[in-house]
Coordinates of C-alpha atoms and ligand atoms in Angstrom, one line a residue:
M24 CA -11.5 -8.8 -25.1
K25 CA -12.5 -12.5 -25.4
F26 CA -10.8 -14.8 -22.8
E27 CA -10.7 -18.5 -22.2
T28 CA -10.0 -20.9 -19.8
T29 CA -6.9 -22.6 -20.6
Q30 CA -4.3 -22.7 -18.4
A31 CA -1.8 -22.0 -22.3
F32 CA -4.3 -18.9 -22.6
A33 CA -3.2 -17.4 -19.7
L34 CA 0.8 -18.4 -20.5
A35 CA -0.2 -17.0 -24.6
C36 CA -0.9 -13.0 -22.6
D37 CA 2.0 -13.1 -20.3
Q38 CA 3.9 -13.7 -24.0
Q39 CA 2.9 -10.8 -25.4
D40 CA 2.4 -8.7 -22.6
P41 CA 4.6 -5.4 -22.3
M42 CA 4.4 -5.1 -18.8
A43 CA 5.6 -9.2 -18.2
A44 CA 9.3 -8.3 -18.0
F45 CA 8.7 -5.9 -15.3
R46 CA 8.2 -8.7 -12.5
A47 CA 12.0 -9.7 -12.2
L48 CA 12.9 -6.0 -11.1
F49 CA 10.7 -6.9 -7.8
A50 CA 11.4 -9.8 -5.1
I51 CA 8.3 -12.2 -5.2
P52 CA 7.5 -13.7 -1.5
K53 CA 8.5 -17.6 -2.6
Q54 CA 6.7 -20.3 -1.1
A55 CA 7.4 -23.0 1.5
N56 CA 8.7 -25.4 -1.8
G57 CA 10.7 -22.3 -3.2
E58 CA 8.3 -21.5 -6.0
D59 CA 6.9 -17.8 -6.4
E60 CA 3.6 -16.6 -4.2
Y61 CA 0.0 -16.0 -6.2
Y62 CA 0.7 -12.6 -4.2
F63 CA -2.2 -10.8 -4.8
T64 CA -2.7 -8.2 -1.9
G65 CA -0.6 -5.1 -3.4
N66 CA -4.0 -3.1 -2.1
S67 CA -2.2 -3.8 1.5
L68 CA 1.5 -3.8 0.3
G69 CA 3.1 -3.6 -2.7
L70 CA 5.9 -5.9 -3.9
Q71 CA 9.7 -4.4 -3.1
P72 CA 11.1 -3.0 -6.3
D73 CA 14.6 -3.5 -6.7
L74 CA 15.3 -0.2 -7.4
A75 CA 13.6 1.0 -4.5
K76 CA 16.1 -1.2 -2.3
D77 CA 19.3 0.5 -4.6
Y78 CA 18.2 4.5 -3.8
V79 CA 17.8 3.1 0.0
I80 CA 21.5 1.9 0.0
Q81 CA 22.7 4.7 -1.9
M82 CA 21.2 6.8 0.5
L83 CA 23.1 4.9 3.1
V84 CA 26.3 5.4 1.3
D85 CA 25.8 8.5 1.2
W86 CA 24.9 9.3 5.1
Q87 CA 28.2 7.1 5.4
K88 CA 30.6 9.4 3.2
Y89 CA 28.6 12.5 3.7
G90 CA 27.9 12.8 7.1
V91 CA 25.8 16.3 7.5
K92 CA 27.1 17.2 4.4
G93 CA 24.7 15.1 2.9
H94 CA 22.3 17.5 2.8
F95 CA 24.1 19.9 0.2
E96 CA 26.4 16.9 -1.4
G97 CA 25.9 13.3 -3.3
E98 CA 23.9 12.7 -6.5
Y99 CA 20.7 13.3 -4.7
P100 CA 21.0 16.0 -1.4
W101 CA 18.7 15.4 1.0
M102 CA 17.7 19.2 1.2
P103 CA 16.1 18.8 -1.4
Y104 CA 15.0 15.0 -2.0
H105 CA 11.6 15.3 -1.4
E106 CA 11.5 17.4 -5.1
F107 CA 13.3 15.0 -6.8
L108 CA 9.2 13.6 -6.3
T109 CA 7.2 16.0 -7.5
E110 CA 6.6 16.1 -11.1
Q111 CA 6.2 12.1 -11.0
A112 CA 3.6 12.6 -8.0
A113 CA 1.9 15.7 -10.6
L114 CA 1.4 13.1 -12.8
L115 CA 0.4 9.9 -10.9
V116 CA -2.8 11.9 -9.4
G117 CA -3.8 14.8 -12.1
A118 CA -2.5 17.7 -10.5
K119 CA 0.0 20.8 -11.0
N120 CA 3.7 20.1 -9.7
E121 CA 2.6 22.6 -6.9
E122 CA -0.1 20.9 -5.7
V123 CA 1.8 17.5 -4.4
V124 CA 4.2 17.0 -1.8
W125 CA 5.4 13.6 -0.4
M126 CA 5.1 14.1 3.5
N127 CA 4.2 12.4 7.2
T128 CA 1.8 9.3 6.9
L129 CA -1.4 9.0 5.7
T130 CA -4.3 9.5 8.9
A131 CA -1.7 12.5 9.8
N132 CA -2.1 14.2 6.7
L133 CA -5.6 13.3 7.0
H134 CA -5.6 15.2 10.3
F135 CA -3.4 18.3 8.9
M136 CA -5.7 18.9 6.4
M137 CA -8.6 18.8 8.4
V138 CA -7.2 21.4 10.1
S139 CA -6.9 23.8 7.3
F140 CA -10.2 22.6 5.1
Y141 CA -13.0 21.3 8.6
Q142 CA -14.2 25.2 9.5
P143 CA -17.0 24.7 10.8
Q144 CA -19.5 27.7 11.4
G145 CA -22.7 28.6 12.0
K146 CA -24.8 25.9 10.6
R147 CA -22.0 24.9 8.4
T148 CA -20.3 22.2 10.9
K149 CA -21.2 18.6 9.4
I150 CA -18.2 16.1 7.9
L151 CA -19.8 14.5 5.2
L152 CA -18.0 10.5 5.2
E153 CA -19.4 6.8 3.9
D154 CA -20.8 4.9 6.5
H155 CA -18.1 1.9 6.4
A156 CA -15.3 4.5 6.6
F157 CA -11.4 2.6 6.8
P158 CA -11.3 3.2 10.8
S159 CA -8.2 5.5 10.9
D160 CA -10.4 8.1 8.5
H161 CA -13.5 7.2 10.3
Y162 CA -11.7 8.2 14.2
A163 CA -9.7 11.1 12.2
V164 CA -12.9 12.3 10.9
E165 CA -15.0 11.9 14.4
S166 CA -12.2 13.5 16.4
Q167 CA -11.6 16.4 14.4
I168 CA -15.2 17.1 15.1
S169 CA -14.7 16.4 19.1
H170 CA -11.9 19.0 18.7
H171 CA -13.7 21.8 17.5
G172 CA -16.1 21.4 20.6
L173 CA -18.8 19.9 18.5
D174 CA -20.4 16.3 19.2
P175 CA -19.6 13.8 16.8
K176 CA -23.0 12.2 16.9
E177 CA -24.5 15.5 15.2
N178 CA -21.5 16.0 13.2
M179 CA -21.2 12.9 11.6
I180 CA -23.3 12.0 7.8
F181 CA -23.1 8.9 6.6
W182 CA -23.8 7.8 2.9
K183 CA -24.3 4.8 3.4
P184 CA -25.8 1.2 0.9
R185 CA -29.1 0.8 1.3
E186 CA -30.3 -2.6 3.1
G187 CA -29.2 -5.7 1.7
E188 CA -26.8 -3.5 -1.0
D189 CA -23.2 -3.6 -1.2
L190 CA -21.7 -0.1 -3.3
L191 CA -22.7 3.2 -2.4
N192 CA -25.5 4.7 -4.7
Y193 CA -25.3 7.9 -5.9
Q194 CA -29.2 9.0 -6.0
D195 CA -28.3 8.6 -2.0
L196 CA -25.5 11.0 -1.9
E197 CA -28.1 13.4 -4.1
Q198 CA -30.7 13.1 -1.2
I199 CA -28.4 13.7 1.3
L200 CA -26.6 17.5 0.0
E201 CA -30.6 18.2 -0.8
Q202 CA -31.4 18.1 2.5
Y203 CA -28.0 18.4 4.7
G204 CA -26.4 20.2 1.6
D205 CA -25.3 24.0 4.1
E206 CA -25.0 22.2 7.0
I207 CA -22.1 20.3 6.3
A208 CA -18.9 21.8 6.0
M209 CA -16.6 19.1 4.6
L210 CA -16.3 15.8 2.5
L211 CA -13.8 12.9 3.6
L212 CA -14.7 9.7 1.1
P213 CA -12.6 7.2 -0.9
G214 CA -11.5 7.1 -4.1
V215 CA -11.5 3.5 -3.9
Q216 CA -13.8 2.5 -1.4
Y217 CA -11.1 -0.6 0.6
Y218 CA -13.8 -3.1 1.0
T219 CA -16.0 -3.3 -1.8
G220 CA -13.2 -2.0 -4.3
Q221 CA -15.9 0.4 -5.9
V222 CA -14.5 3.6 -7.4
L223 CA -16.1 6.6 -7.0
D224 CA -17.3 9.3 -9.5
M225 CA -15.1 11.8 -7.3
K226 CA -15.2 13.8 -10.8
T227 CA -19.0 14.4 -10.2
I228 CA -19.1 14.0 -6.1
T229 CA -16.6 17.1 -6.3
Q230 CA -19.1 19.1 -8.8
K231 CA -22.4 18.6 -7.0
S232 CA -20.8 19.4 -3.4
K233 CA -19.0 22.2 -3.7
A234 CA -21.9 23.9 -6.0
K235 CA -23.5 23.3 -2.0
G236 CA -20.6 25.1 -0.5
I237 CA -18.6 22.0 0.5
K238 CA -15.1 21.2 1.1
V239 CA -13.6 18.5 -1.0
G240 CA -11.2 15.6 0.3
F241 CA -10.5 12.5 -0.9
D242 CA -8.4 9.8 0.7
L243 CA -6.9 8.0 -2.2
A244 CA -5.1 5.2 -0.7
H245 CA -6.6 3.1 -2.8
A246 CA -6.7 4.3 -5.8
A247 CA -3.3 6.2 -5.9
G248 CA -1.4 4.0 -8.4
N249 CA -4.1 2.0 -9.3
I250 CA -6.4 4.5 -11.2
E251 CA -6.2 7.4 -13.3
L252 CA -6.9 10.2 -11.5
Q253 CA -7.5 14.1 -11.9
L254 CA -8.0 15.9 -8.9
H255 CA -6.7 19.1 -10.6
D256 CA -9.2 19.2 -12.9
W257 CA -11.8 18.3 -10.6
Q258 CA -11.1 20.9 -8.6
V259 CA -10.8 18.6 -5.3
D260 CA -9.8 20.7 -2.3
F261 CA -7.3 18.3 -0.7
A262 CA -6.7 14.7 -1.0
C263 CA -3.8 11.6 0.8
W264 CA -2.3 8.8 0.1
C265 CA 0.5 5.9 1.2
S266 CA 2.8 5.1 -0.8
Y267 CA 2.8 0.9 0.3
K268 CA -0.1 -0.3 -1.1
Y269 CA 0.2 0.2 -4.9
L270 CA 3.1 3.0 -5.1
N271 CA 4.6 -0.6 -3.6
S272 CA 7.3 2.1 -0.9
G273 CA 7.8 -0.4 1.7
P274 CA 5.8 -0.6 5.1
G275 CA 4.6 3.1 6.7
S276 CA 6.6 4.2 3.8
V277 CA 5.9 8.2 3.4
A278 CA 2.6 9.6 2.4
G279 CA 1.1 11.8 -0.5
C280 CA -0.9 14.1 -0.1
F281 CA -2.3 17.0 -2.8
V282 CA -3.5 20.7 -2.2
H283 CA -5.9 22.8 -4.9
L284 CA -3.7 25.3 -6.2
D285 CA -6.7 27.5 -5.5
H286 CA -5.6 27.2 -1.9
C287 CA -2.0 27.1 -1.9
Q288 CA -1.1 30.8 -2.1
N289 CA -4.6 31.4 0.7
T290 CA -2.5 32.3 4.1
Q291 CA -5.8 32.4 6.0
L292 CA -5.8 29.0 6.3
N293 CA -5.6 27.6 9.6
R294 CA -2.9 25.1 9.1
F295 CA -0.3 23.5 12.2
A296 CA 3.1 24.7 10.7
G297 CA 6.8 23.7 10.8
W298 CA 10.4 24.8 10.0
W299 CA 10.1 23.0 7.1
G300 CA 7.1 24.7 5.0
H301 CA 7.9 27.9 6.2
D302 CA 9.7 29.6 2.8
K303 CA 12.5 28.4 1.3
Q304 CA 14.9 31.1 0.9
T305 CA 14.7 31.7 4.9
R306 CA 14.3 28.6 6.1
F307 CA 17.1 29.0 7.6
K308 CA 17.3 32.6 9.3
M309 CA 15.5 30.8 12.3
E310 CA 13.9 33.9 12.4
N311 CA 10.6 33.0 14.1
K312 CA 8.4 34.8 11.6
F313 CA 6.0 31.8 9.6
K314 CA 6.3 32.5 6.0
A315 CA 4.4 29.5 4.4
T316 CA 5.5 28.6 0.9
P317 CA 3.1 29.5 -1.5
T318 CA 1.8 25.8 -2.3
A319 CA 1.7 22.3 -0.8
E320 CA 4.9 22.5 0.6
G321 CA 4.1 24.9 3.0
W322 CA 1.8 22.3 4.8
Q323 CA 5.2 20.6 5.7
L324 CA 6.3 20.1 9.4
S325 CA 9.7 18.4 9.3
N326 CA 12.4 17.8 7.3
P327 CA 11.6 14.4 5.6
P328 CA 12.5 10.6 6.4
I329 CA 14.8 10.3 3.5
L330 CA 15.6 6.5 3.3
S331 CA 11.9 6.6 3.0
L332 CA 11.7 8.7 -0.3
A333 CA 14.3 7.0 -1.1
A334 CA 12.3 3.7 -1.9
I335 CA 9.2 5.5 -3.1
R336 CA 12.1 7.6 -5.8
G337 CA 12.6 4.1 -6.6
S338 CA 8.9 2.6 -7.0
L339 CA 7.9 5.5 -9.3
D340 CA 10.8 5.1 -11.6
L341 CA 10.0 2.0 -12.0
I342 CA 6.4 2.9 -13.0
Q343 CA 7.8 6.0 -15.7
Q344 CA 9.9 3.4 -16.9
A345 CA 6.4 1.2 -17.3
G346 CA 5.0 4.0 -19.0
G347 CA 2.9 5.7 -16.2
I348 CA 0.0 4.9 -14.8
K349 CA -1.7 5.5 -17.8
A350 CA -0.3 1.9 -18.8
L351 CA -0.8 0.4 -15.6
R352 CA -4.1 1.0 -15.8
Q353 CA -4.8 -0.4 -19.0
K354 CA -2.8 -4.0 -18.5
S355 CA -4.9 -4.1 -15.3
L356 CA -8.6 -3.4 -17.0
K357 CA -7.7 -6.3 -18.8
L358 CA -5.9 -8.1 -15.6
T359 CA -8.4 -8.5 -14.2
A360 CA -11.6 -8.4 -16.2
Y361 CA -9.5 -12.0 -16.6
L362 CA -10.5 -13.2 -13.7
H363 CA -13.5 -12.0 -13.7
Y364 CA -13.7 -13.9 -16.4
L365 CA -12.6 -16.6 -14.4
L366 CA -14.3 -16.9 -11.3
A367 CA -17.8 -16.6 -13.0
Q368 CA -16.7 -19.8 -15.7
E369 CA -15.3 -21.7 -13.1
L370 CA -17.4 -20.9 -9.3
G371 CA -20.2 -19.2 -10.7
D372 CA -22.8 -19.7 -8.1
K373 CA -20.2 -20.7 -5.4
I374 CA -19.2 -17.3 -5.1
S375 CA -20.5 -13.6 -5.5
I376 CA -18.4 -10.6 -5.9
L377 CA -19.1 -7.3 -4.5
T378 CA -17.2 -4.8 -6.7
P379 CA -18.8 -3.4 -9.6
M380 CA -17.9 -4.8 -13.0
N381 CA -18.0 -1.7 -15.3
E382 CA -14.4 -0.4 -16.2
A383 CA -15.7 3.0 -14.6
E384 CA -16.3 1.7 -11.3
R385 CA -13.4 -1.1 -10.4
G386 CA -9.7 -0.7 -10.2
C387 CA -7.3 -4.1 -10.0
Q388 CA -9.3 -5.0 -6.9
I389 CA -12.3 -7.8 -6.5
S390 CA -13.8 -9.1 -3.5
I391 CA -15.7 -11.6 -3.5
C392 CA -17.6 -13.6 -1.0
V393 CA -18.1 -17.3 -0.7
N394 CA -21.7 -18.7 -1.1
V395 CA -21.7 -21.9 -0.5
P396 CA -24.2 -22.8 2.7
H397 CA -21.7 -23.2 5.7
F398 CA -18.9 -22.9 3.9
D399 CA -16.1 -20.9 6.3
G400 CA -15.4 -18.1 4.8
K401 CA -12.0 -17.5 6.4
A402 CA -11.1 -21.5 6.8
L403 CA -11.7 -21.3 2.6
Y404 CA -9.1 -18.4 2.8
Q405 CA -6.4 -20.3 4.9
Q406 CA -6.6 -22.8 2.4
I407 CA -6.0 -21.1 -0.4
E408 CA -2.7 -19.3 1.6
E409 CA -1.5 -23.5 2.2
K410 CA -1.4 -24.1 -1.4
G411 CA 0.7 -20.1 -2.2
V412 CA -2.0 -17.6 -2.7
T413 CA -1.9 -14.9 -0.6
T414 CA -4.9 -12.5 -0.4
D415 CA -6.7 -11.0 2.6
W416 CA -9.2 -11.2 4.5
R417 CA -11.4 -9.0 5.9
E418 CA -14.6 -9.6 8.5
P419 CA -17.3 -10.0 8.1
N420 CA -17.2 -12.3 4.5
V421 CA -14.6 -11.0 2.0
I422 CA -11.6 -12.1 0.2
R423 CA -10.0 -9.2 -1.2
V424 CA -7.7 -10.0 -4.4
A425 CA -5.5 -7.7 -6.3
P426 CA -3.9 -8.4 -9.5
V427 CA -1.5 -5.4 -10.0
P428 CA 0.0 -4.7 -13.1
L429 CA 3.5 -4.6 -12.5
Y430 CA 4.2 -7.3 -11.0
N431 CA 1.5 -10.0 -11.7
S432 CA 0.8 -12.0 -14.8
F433 CA -2.2 -13.5 -16.1
N434 CA -0.9 -16.9 -15.0
D435 CA -0.9 -15.8 -11.3
V436 CA -4.5 -14.8 -12.1
F437 CA -4.8 -19.0 -13.5
Q438 CA -3.3 -20.5 -10.6
F439 CA -5.3 -18.5 -8.1
V440 CA -8.8 -19.1 -9.5
K441 CA -7.9 -22.9 -10.2
I442 CA -6.9 -23.3 -6.5
L443 CA -10.2 -21.6 -5.3
K444 CA -12.1 -24.0 -7.7
E445 CA -10.6 -27.2 -5.7
C446 CA -10.7 -25.8 -2.5
L447 CA -14.2 -25.1 -2.8
A448 CA -14.8 -28.9 -4.6
Ligands
LIG22 C1 -4.5 1.7 4.0 C2 -6.0 2.7 5.1 C3 -5.4 3.6 5.6 C4 -3.7 3.1 6.8 O1 -3.6 4.6 7.4 P1 -2.5 4.5 7.9 O2 -2.0 6.1 8.2 O3 -1.8 4.3 6.1 O4 -1.4 4.1 8.6 C5 -6.2 4.4 6.2 N1 -7.3 4.4 5.9 C6 -7.6 4.1 3.7 C7 -8.6 4.4 3.2 C8 -6.7 2.9 4.4 O5 -6.8 2.4 2.6

């Protein structure tokens, strides 16, 4: 794809973009002057699809109309409500329907999965994670290790970028697996690293780690709805993701969880159980003999928050209307390549980019470091915000920008680079 630096080029790309019409189906926050913000934080909180709002209202109305009977009545009864979202979840992450469920929130699911998949035994007690893991993942792993009466200092192994580098290097992972392979019980790594935007090669990581007898889990917070995934075929053991980033389902909305078919029927796995994980046929017999549903649904605890699931259903329906994750990814590759092109053309050596630029190793997000001596990156971030650009700032010195295919335009990207250039001049 050949890009040009003019605004006319950006506008022409928007005109030819088959996904352009979807922007109008979202609520775009406004600047003080009444114009749309240039919103680039879909990696942190995705914008509201009108459909999500409609579906939530529909559930509020059903609650008014039916009271408790809403569990079984109405077009979308609450009893099986989570099942209305199963197929689309499976398509999104490359899973079988039995392997996915919407429940709880992301960090809670990481814990529930570790209850089942972190079983320290003998010499095999360690968990491998990345050095710059998202704090919640780090705390979850640390506390799981403590919960087993083990010392986190001795049992957390970190895959870290080399001195002076930002990205994770696979040779280093291989070396860790070589050296500690038979001491590692489980690994927890991101699909897309939240700080650098690096996409990890989940297929190869899974293959090499499982060959060493390690259980493999991924945190897909920044991957779900962003890149294509094949969790079943890659033979990932478990994965968790939130629905409020690239999945546009609202702040703190219910999270997704994947358990590979290989494990769904294994009743020997530890689990923290609740009544909603109990076999559907006999759940209401209330006999207090737990019989797990033989799918990922067997890990559910509670009857789910329907209002939140309704928002997810709206968002997933919209993604489906847009052609699914494949179509999203297709536009995203182009949109982010365009952002990269403009940054290189217009800002050259004033900035550096942490994110790898080959397609396989990046999603929507580009992480930018400012290189101008004595220039305060955080002040720059605030300046562009005053001009209508919403990005996010991550300590110590990164501005993360994530144009997302469903509602960002090529003109958004053009305006962002123009404003950034003005502020750096
Ligand atoms: C966003 C994010 C979280 C947030 O966790 P919640 O439990 O949803 O608050 C956790 N881990 C990663 C990697 C994230 O990107």
